[in-house]
Amino acid sequence: MRDTATMPAPAAAPTPVVFRGGLFTPATSRIAGALALFGLIGLWQGASSLGWISPIFAPSPARVANALIGMAQSGELQDHIMASLARLFGGYALGMTGGVLVGLMIGLFGVFRSAGIAVVSAFFPIPKIALLPLFILWFGIGEGSKVATIAFGTFFPTVVATYGAVDNVDRSLVRMGRAFGLSTLAIITKIILPGSLPGIISGLKIASSIGIVLLIAAEMIGANQGVGALVLSAGNLMQTDQLLAGVVMLSVLGLTIGGFIGAIEKRLLVWR
Amino acid sequence: MRLIADRIHHKYGPLPVLEDISFTVEDGEVVAIVGPSGCGKSTLLRILGGLEKPASGGALCAGEAPAGSLNPFTFVFQDFALLPWRTVAQNVRLPLEGHGLPEAEIAARIADTLARTKLTDFADAYPKQLSGGMKQRVGIARALAVKPAILLMDEPLSALDAQTRELLMDDLVHLHEQGNLSSVYVTHNLDEAVRLADKVIVLRRRPGKINAVVELKVPRTARDGTDAEMARQTKELWHLIRADAEAADREILDA
Ligand SMILES: Nc1ncnc2c1ncn2[C@@H]1O[C@H](COP(=O)(O)OP(=O)(O)O)[C@@H](O)[C@H]1O
Ligand SMILES: [Mg+2]
């Protein structure tokens, strides 16, 4: 650097180190979420009011709301919802209780394990709605076949989640229990069951949404009452406002059940 | 209560892990077992505590367990093994349940051991809220609550950072000074062994055999890191295991 005359040495001012630590951790905001939802509905309403969207193929939110209110006033909506809820909860009760019990047996006891896993693996991939015709033959066209379909469909994912959850319980905790002389029963109830609870609950979440899919499919195949039947018959009659009213109810139903399980989860798993 | 290792041999498949291990843990004594990783320290401790059956020989105990002891041989684990869904007090409670103890005695034992391990203020915290050092204090409190005759500790401080290790070591020294507690303390850390033990058993590897037994005469409470005698003994132990440690380090693992 002899040529200092033409190259004035700048007083090297310290520059900040460039930040490059940003990760994909998007912030969430309830307000932004609500705005997006209401914005979308507003857009749809606006487009309908301006006549850009055909009222027959996609009725405006106001008309869907009207249809909902009308059906609620006549009591028709409640009848459909009650019919659906009865089937859904009947199916959940059978499928989830049975699933947790069988899953625990497979997870805990060698005798059940090989046989159980073989059977479950064979049944697991069947879309359970394919069994509805068989269940109609067995249990009749009425409630039995629908409840059985939902029970069957929620049973298998619950079994798989439950024994997976048992398998995932930290074995060092079990060894600790043994080293302190806990009985086998105490190890199961105080270590394995609480340890597998998070996995079981996330299995129940998945099973519950599978149950809703099966409920609607079963109601579309053979029912006069129920949200699935409402959606199907409204479609056949081109009553798209009632059809969408039914769809809105399904969204509410799914959210309610998900929220319910989420609340249980939060209560039971404060330690996480 | 005395614990006697009586000609213990052990194999995993064809691999001899322990060969002819005999020693005695006298009443109130702390015996450290040191050796390079893979020499069979954990296996030996599990055999002593009845968690594993040796190929031949075995562990014997002699004498009475302390009054009210629910579990004479009690482990403290390297990974703490706390139940994450139980609070500190509930974790300490776990081994006290199912023995038909009156509720008042359970509560008293919990309060007492939490106080001895400086955990009283943390009784209602969950493990995830605690530092590693606090978690291991819970592990120690849980072990003390059953009134053990002998604590079996497998690298209890190895998952902790250096400063926390120092603090817990002080607490362990203090606990053993309160008397009436024997321990087998497994570690690969010679400083810990020299700090706590009355007797250090040096294991050689492949197969794990007793290489030397070093008695430490300086009283535990009189030892500190600057002690010349301690430094000399640490050096002596290091000479005994250096070649084995090097061999363990250079080994290609086939698992
Ligand atoms: N369950 C097991 N099955 C087969 N080999 C084992 C088992 N546990 C330990 N070993 C082997 O036995 C030897 C001693 O292991 P371990 O007692 O854990 O040593 P340390 O605690 O001194 O590191 C090691 O070579 C290890 O690979
Ligand atoms: Mg080990």
Coordinates of N, CA and C in Angstrom, one line a residue, chain B residues 11-174:
Chain B
K11 N -20.8 -62.9 31.8 CA -20.5 -62.9 30.3 C -21.7 -62.3 29.6
Y12 N -21.5 -61.6 28.5 CA -22.6 -61.3 27.6 C -22.3 -62.2 26.3
G13 N -23.0 -63.3 26.1 CA -22.7 -64.2 25.0 C -21.3 -64.7 25.3
P14 N -20.5 -64.7 24.3 CA -19.1 -65.2 24.4 C -18.2 -64.2 25.1
L15 N -18.7 -62.9 25.2 CA -17.8 -61.8 25.7 C -17.7 -61.9 27.3
P16 N -16.5 -62.2 27.8 CA -16.4 -62.1 29.3 C -16.4 -60.7 29.7
V17 N -17.3 -60.3 30.6 CA -17.4 -58.9 31.0 C -16.8 -58.7 32.4
L18 N -17.1 -59.7 33.3 CA -16.5 -59.5 34.7 C -15.8 -60.9 35.1
E19 N -14.7 -60.8 35.7 CA -14.0 -62.0 36.1 C -13.6 -61.9 37.5
D20 N -14.1 -62.8 38.3 CA -13.6 -63.0 39.7 C -13.6 -61.7 40.5
I21 N -14.7 -61.1 40.6 CA -14.8 -59.9 41.4 C -15.2 -60.2 42.8
S22 N -14.3 -59.9 43.8 CA -14.7 -60.1 45.2 C -14.2 -58.8 46.0
F23 N -15.1 -58.3 46.8 CA -14.8 -57.3 47.7 C -15.9 -57.1 48.7
T24 N -15.7 -56.3 49.7 CA -16.7 -56.1 50.7 C -16.9 -54.6 50.9
V25 N -18.2 -54.2 51.0 CA -18.5 -52.9 51.4 C -18.9 -52.9 52.8
E26 N -18.0 -52.4 53.7 CA -18.3 -52.4 55.1 C -19.4 -51.4 55.5
D27 N -19.9 -51.7 56.7 CA -21.0 -50.8 57.2 C -20.5 -49.3 57.2
G28 N -21.2 -48.5 56.5 CA -20.9 -47.0 56.6 C -19.8 -46.7 55.6
E29 N -19.3 -47.6 54.8 CA -18.2 -47.3 53.9 C -18.7 -46.9 52.5
V30 N -17.8 -46.0 51.9 CA -18.1 -45.7 50.5 C -17.0 -46.3 49.6
V31 N -17.5 -47.2 48.7 CA -16.5 -47.8 47.8 C -16.8 -47.3 46.4
A32 N -15.7 -46.7 45.8 CA -15.8 -46.3 44.5 C -15.3 -47.3 43.5
I33 N -16.0 -47.5 42.4 CA -15.5 -48.4 41.4 C -15.1 -47.6 40.1
V34 N -13.9 -47.6 39.8 CA -13.5 -46.8 38.6 C -12.9 -47.7 37.5
G35 N -12.9 -47.2 36.4 CA -12.3 -47.9 35.2 C -12.8 -47.3 34.0
P36 N -12.1 -47.6 32.9 CA -12.5 -46.9 31.6 C -13.9 -47.4 31.1
S37 N -14.4 -46.7 30.2 CA -15.8 -47.1 29.8 C -15.8 -48.4 29.1
G38 N -16.8 -49.2 29.4 CA -16.9 -50.5 28.8 C -16.2 -51.6 29.7
C39 N -15.7 -51.3 30.9 CA -15.0 -52.3 31.6 C -16.0 -53.1 32.5
G40 N -17.2 -52.7 32.5 CA -18.2 -53.5 33.2 C -18.7 -53.0 34.6
K41 N -18.4 -51.7 34.8 CA -18.8 -51.1 36.0 C -20.3 -51.1 36.2
S42 N -21.1 -50.7 35.2 CA -22.6 -50.7 35.3 C -23.1 -52.1 35.5
T43 N -22.5 -53.0 34.8 CA -23.0 -54.4 34.9 C -22.7 -54.9 36.3
L44 N -21.6 -54.6 36.9 CA -21.3 -55.0 38.2 C -22.3 -54.4 39.2
L45 N -22.6 -53.1 39.0 CA -23.5 -52.5 40.0 C -24.9 -53.1 39.9
R46 N -25.3 -53.4 38.6 CA -26.6 -54.0 38.5 C -26.7 -55.4 39.2
I47 N -25.6 -56.1 39.1 CA -25.5 -57.4 39.7 C -25.6 -57.2 41.3
L48 N -24.8 -56.2 41.8 CA -24.9 -56.0 43.2 C -26.3 -55.6 43.7
G49 N -27.0 -54.9 42.9 CA -28.3 -54.5 43.3 C -29.5 -55.5 42.9
G50 N -29.1 -56.6 42.3 CA -30.1 -57.6 42.0 C -30.9 -57.3 40.8
L51 N -30.4 -56.5 39.9 CA -31.1 -56.2 38.6 C -30.6 -57.1 37.5
E52 N -29.5 -57.8 37.8 CA -29.0 -58.7 36.8 C -28.4 -59.9 37.4
K53 N -28.6 -61.1 36.8 CA -28.0 -62.3 37.4 C -26.6 -62.6 36.8
P54 N -25.6 -62.8 37.7 CA -24.3 -63.1 37.2 C -24.2 -64.5 36.7
A55 N -23.2 -64.8 35.8 CA -23.0 -66.1 35.3 C -22.6 -67.0 36.5
S56 N -21.8 -66.6 37.4 CA -21.5 -67.3 38.6 C -21.1 -66.4 39.7
G57 N -21.1 -66.9 40.9 CA -20.8 -66.0 42.0 C -22.0 -65.2 42.3
G58 N -21.9 -64.2 43.2 CA -23.1 -63.3 43.4 C -22.8 -62.3 44.5
A59 N -23.9 -61.6 44.8 CA -23.8 -60.6 45.8 C -24.5 -61.1 47.1
L60 N -23.8 -60.9 48.2 CA -24.4 -61.3 49.5 C -24.5 -60.1 50.4
C61 N -25.5 -60.2 51.3 CA -25.6 -59.1 52.3 C -25.6 -59.7 53.7
A62 N -25.0 -59.0 54.6 CA -24.9 -59.4 56.0 C -25.3 -58.3 56.9
G63 N -26.0 -58.7 58.0 CA -26.4 -57.7 58.9 C -27.8 -57.1 58.7
E64 N -28.2 -56.3 59.6 CA -29.6 -55.8 59.5 C -29.7 -54.5 58.7
A65 N -30.8 -54.4 57.9 CA -31.1 -53.2 57.3 C -31.5 -52.2 58.3
P66 N -31.4 -50.8 58.1 CA -31.8 -49.9 59.1 C -33.3 -50.0 59.3
A67 N -33.8 -49.6 60.5 CA -35.2 -49.7 60.8 C -36.0 -48.9 59.8
G68 N -37.1 -49.5 59.4 CA -38.0 -48.8 58.4 C -37.5 -48.8 57.0
S69 N -36.4 -49.6 56.7 CA -35.9 -49.6 55.3 C -36.9 -50.3 54.4
L70 N -37.3 -49.7 53.3 CA -38.2 -50.3 52.4 C -37.5 -51.0 51.3
N71 N -36.2 -50.6 51.1 CA -35.5 -51.1 49.9 C -34.0 -51.0 50.2
P72 N -33.4 -52.0 50.8 CA -32.1 -51.9 51.3 C -31.1 -51.4 50.3
F73 N -31.2 -52.0 49.1 CA -30.2 -51.6 48.0 C -30.9 -50.7 47.1
T74 N -30.5 -49.4 47.1 CA -31.3 -48.4 46.3 C -30.4 -47.7 45.3
F75 N -30.9 -47.6 44.1 CA -30.1 -47.0 43.0 C -30.3 -45.5 42.9
V76 N -29.3 -44.8 42.5 CA -29.4 -43.4 42.0 C -28.9 -43.5 40.5
F77 N -29.7 -43.0 39.6 CA -29.4 -43.2 38.2 C -28.7 -42.0 37.5
Q78 N -27.8 -42.3 36.6 CA -27.2 -41.3 35.8 C -28.2 -40.3 35.1
D79 N -29.2 -41.0 34.6 CA -30.2 -40.1 33.8 C -31.4 -39.7 34.7
F80 N -31.2 -39.8 36.0 CA -32.2 -39.4 37.0 C -33.4 -40.3 37.1
A81 N -34.0 -40.7 36.0 CA -35.2 -41.6 36.0 C -36.3 -41.0 36.8
L82 N -36.7 -39.8 36.6 CA -37.8 -39.2 37.3 C -39.0 -39.3 36.5
L83 N -40.2 -39.5 37.1 CA -41.4 -39.5 36.4 C -41.9 -38.1 36.0
P84 N -41.9 -37.7 34.7 CA -42.1 -36.3 34.4 C -43.5 -35.8 34.8
W85 N -44.5 -36.7 35.0 CA -45.8 -36.3 35.3 C -46.0 -36.2 36.8
R86 N -45.0 -36.4 37.6 CA -45.1 -36.3 39.0 C -44.3 -35.1 39.5
T87 N -44.8 -34.4 40.5 CA -44.0 -33.3 41.0 C -42.8 -33.9 41.8
V88 N -41.9 -33.0 42.3 CA -40.8 -33.4 43.1 C -41.3 -34.3 44.3
A89 N -42.2 -33.7 45.0 CA -42.7 -34.5 46.2 C -43.3 -35.8 45.8
Q90 N -44.1 -35.8 44.7 CA -44.7 -37.0 44.3 C -43.7 -38.1 43.8
N91 N -42.6 -37.6 43.2 CA -41.6 -38.5 42.8 C -40.9 -39.2 44.0
V92 N -40.7 -38.4 45.0 CA -40.1 -38.9 46.2 C -41.0 -39.9 46.9
R93 N -42.3 -39.6 46.7 CA -43.3 -40.5 47.3 C -43.5 -41.9 46.6
L94 N -43.1 -41.9 45.3 CA -43.4 -43.1 44.6 C -42.9 -44.4 45.3
P95 N -41.7 -44.5 45.8 CA -41.3 -45.8 46.4 C -41.9 -46.0 47.8
L96 N -42.5 -45.0 48.3 CA -43.1 -45.1 49.7 C -44.5 -45.7 49.6
E97 N -45.1 -45.6 48.3 CA -46.5 -46.1 48.2 C -46.6 -47.6 48.2
G98 N -47.7 -48.1 48.6 CA -47.9 -49.5 48.5 C -47.3 -50.4 49.6
H99 N -46.7 -49.7 50.6 CA -46.1 -50.5 51.8 C -47.0 -50.4 53.0
G100 N -48.2 -49.7 52.9 CA -49.1 -49.6 54.0 C -48.6 -48.7 55.1
L101 N -47.6 -47.8 54.7 CA -47.2 -46.8 55.7 C -48.3 -45.8 56.0
P102 N -48.4 -45.4 57.3 CA -49.4 -44.3 57.6 C -49.1 -43.0 56.8
E103 N -50.1 -42.3 56.4 CA -50.0 -41.1 55.6 C -49.0 -40.1 56.3
A104 N -49.1 -40.1 57.6 CA -48.3 -39.1 58.4 C -46.8 -39.4 58.2
E105 N -46.5 -40.7 58.2 CA -45.1 -41.1 58.1 C -44.6 -40.8 56.7
I106 N -45.4 -41.1 55.7 CA -45.0 -40.8 54.3 C -44.7 -39.3 54.2
A107 N -45.6 -38.5 54.7 CA -45.4 -37.0 54.6 C -44.1 -36.6 55.3
A108 N -43.9 -37.2 56.5 CA -42.7 -36.9 57.3 C -41.4 -37.3 56.5
R109 N -41.5 -38.5 55.9 CA -40.3 -38.9 55.2 C -40.0 -38.0 54.0
I110 N -41.1 -37.6 53.3 CA -40.9 -36.7 52.2 C -40.3 -35.4 52.6
A111 N -40.9 -34.8 53.7 CA -40.4 -33.5 54.2 C -39.0 -33.6 54.6
D112 N -38.6 -34.7 55.3 CA -37.3 -34.9 55.8 C -36.3 -35.0 54.7
T113 N -36.5 -35.8 53.7 CA -35.5 -36.0 52.6 C -35.5 -34.8 51.7
L114 N -36.6 -34.1 51.5 CA -36.5 -32.9 50.7 C -35.6 -31.8 51.4
A115 N -35.8 -31.8 52.7 CA -35.0 -30.8 53.5 C -33.5 -31.2 53.4
R116 N -33.2 -32.5 53.5 CA -31.8 -32.9 53.5 C -31.1 -32.7 52.1
T117 N -31.9 -32.6 51.1 CA -31.4 -32.4 49.7 C -31.7 -31.0 49.2
K118 N -32.1 -30.1 50.1 CA -32.3 -28.7 49.8 C -33.4 -28.5 48.8
L119 N -34.4 -29.3 48.8 CA -35.4 -29.3 47.8 C -36.8 -28.8 48.3
T120 N -36.8 -28.4 49.6 CA -38.1 -28.1 50.2 C -38.9 -27.1 49.3
D121 N -38.2 -26.1 48.8 CA -38.9 -25.0 48.1 C -39.4 -25.5 46.7
F122 N -38.9 -26.7 46.3 CA -39.2 -27.2 44.9 C -40.2 -28.3 45.0
A123 N -40.9 -28.6 46.1 CA -41.7 -29.8 46.3 C -42.8 -29.9 45.2
D124 N -43.3 -28.8 44.8 CA -44.4 -28.8 43.8 C -44.0 -28.6 42.4
A125 N -42.7 -28.5 42.1 CA -42.3 -28.3 40.8 C -42.3 -29.6 40.0
Y126 N -42.4 -29.5 38.7 CA -42.3 -30.7 37.8 C -40.9 -30.8 37.4
P127 N -40.4 -32.0 37.1 CA -39.0 -32.2 36.7 C -38.6 -31.3 35.5
K128 N -39.5 -31.0 34.6 CA -39.1 -30.2 33.4 C -38.7 -28.8 33.8
Q129 N -39.1 -28.4 35.0 CA -38.8 -27.0 35.5 C -37.5 -27.0 36.2
L130 N -36.8 -28.1 36.4 CA -35.6 -28.1 37.2 C -34.4 -28.3 36.4
S131 N -33.3 -27.7 36.9 CA -32.0 -27.9 36.3 C -31.5 -29.3 36.6
G132 N -30.5 -29.7 35.8 CA -30.0 -31.1 36.0 C -29.6 -31.4 37.4
G133 N -28.9 -30.4 38.0 CA -28.5 -30.7 39.4 C -29.7 -30.9 40.4
M134 N -30.7 -30.1 40.2 CA -31.9 -30.3 41.0 C -32.6 -31.6 40.7
K135 N -32.6 -32.0 39.4 CA -33.2 -33.3 39.1 C -32.4 -34.4 39.8
Q136 N -31.1 -34.3 39.9 CA -30.4 -35.4 40.5 C -30.6 -35.4 42.0
R137 N -30.8 -34.1 42.6 CA -31.1 -34.1 44.0 C -32.4 -34.8 44.3
V138 N -33.4 -34.7 43.3 CA -34.6 -35.4 43.5 C -34.4 -36.9 43.5
G139 N -33.5 -37.3 42.6 CA -33.1 -38.8 42.5 C -32.5 -39.2 43.8
I140 N -31.7 -38.4 44.4 CA -31.1 -38.7 45.7 C -32.1 -38.7 46.8
A141 N -33.0 -37.7 46.8 CA -34.0 -37.6 47.8 C -34.9 -38.9 47.8
R142 N -35.3 -39.3 46.6 CA -36.1 -40.5 46.4 C -35.4 -41.7 47.0
A143 N -34.1 -41.8 46.7 CA -33.4 -42.9 47.2 C -33.3 -42.9 48.8
L144 N -33.1 -41.7 49.3 CA -33.0 -41.6 50.8 C -34.3 -41.9 51.5
A145 N -35.4 -41.6 50.8 CA -36.7 -41.7 51.4 C -37.0 -43.1 51.8
V146 N -36.5 -44.1 51.1 CA -36.8 -45.5 51.5 C -35.8 -46.0 52.6
K147 N -35.0 -45.1 53.1 CA -34.0 -45.5 54.2 C -33.2 -46.7 53.7
P148 N -32.3 -46.4 52.7 CA -31.5 -47.5 52.2 C -30.4 -47.9 53.1
A149 N -29.9 -49.2 53.0 CA -28.7 -49.5 53.7 C -27.5 -49.1 52.9
I150 N -27.7 -49.4 51.6 CA -26.6 -49.1 50.7 C -27.1 -48.4 49.4
L151 N -26.5 -47.3 49.1 CA -26.8 -46.5 47.9 C -26.0 -47.1 46.8
L152 N -26.6 -47.4 45.6 CA -25.8 -47.8 44.5 C -25.9 -46.7 43.4
M153 N -24.8 -46.0 43.2 CA -24.9 -44.9 42.3 C -24.1 -45.1 41.1
D154 N -24.7 -45.1 39.9 CA -24.0 -45.3 38.6 C -23.8 -44.0 37.9
E155 N -22.6 -43.5 38.0 CA -22.2 -42.2 37.4 C -23.3 -41.1 37.7
P156 N -23.6 -40.9 39.0 CA -24.7 -40.0 39.3 C -24.5 -38.5 38.8
L157 N -23.2 -38.1 38.7 CA -23.0 -36.7 38.4 C -22.5 -36.5 36.9
S158 N -22.5 -37.6 36.1 CA -21.9 -37.5 34.8 C -22.7 -36.7 33.8
A159 N -24.0 -36.6 34.1 CA -24.9 -35.8 33.2 C -24.9 -34.3 33.5
L160 N -24.1 -33.9 34.5 CA -24.2 -32.6 35.0 C -22.9 -31.8 34.6
D161 N -23.1 -30.4 34.6 CA -21.9 -29.6 34.2 C -21.0 -29.5 35.4
A162 N -19.8 -29.0 35.2 CA -18.7 -29.1 36.2 C -19.0 -28.4 37.5
Q163 N -19.6 -27.2 37.4 CA -19.9 -26.5 38.7 C -21.0 -27.2 39.5
T164 N -22.1 -27.7 38.8 CA -23.1 -28.4 39.5 C -22.6 -29.7 40.1
R165 N -21.7 -30.3 39.4 CA -21.1 -31.5 39.9 C -20.4 -31.3 41.2
E166 N -19.7 -30.2 41.3 CA -18.9 -29.7 42.5 C -19.9 -29.6 43.6
L167 N -21.0 -28.9 43.4 CA -22.0 -28.6 44.4 C -22.6 -29.9 44.9
L168 N -23.0 -30.8 44.0 CA -23.6 -32.0 44.4 C -22.6 -32.9 45.2
M169 N -21.4 -32.9 44.7 CA -20.3 -33.6 45.4 C -20.3 -33.2 46.9
D170 N -20.3 -31.9 47.1 CA -20.3 -31.4 48.5 C -21.5 -32.0 49.3
D171 N -22.6 -32.0 48.6 CA -23.8 -32.5 49.3 C -23.7 -34.0 49.6
L172 N -23.1 -34.8 48.7 CA -22.9 -36.2 48.9 C -21.9 -36.5 50.0
V173 N -20.8 -35.7 50.1 CA -19.9 -35.8 51.2 C -20.6 -35.6 52.5
H174 N -21.4 -34.5 52.5 CA -22.1 -34.2 53.7 C -23.1 -35.3 54.1

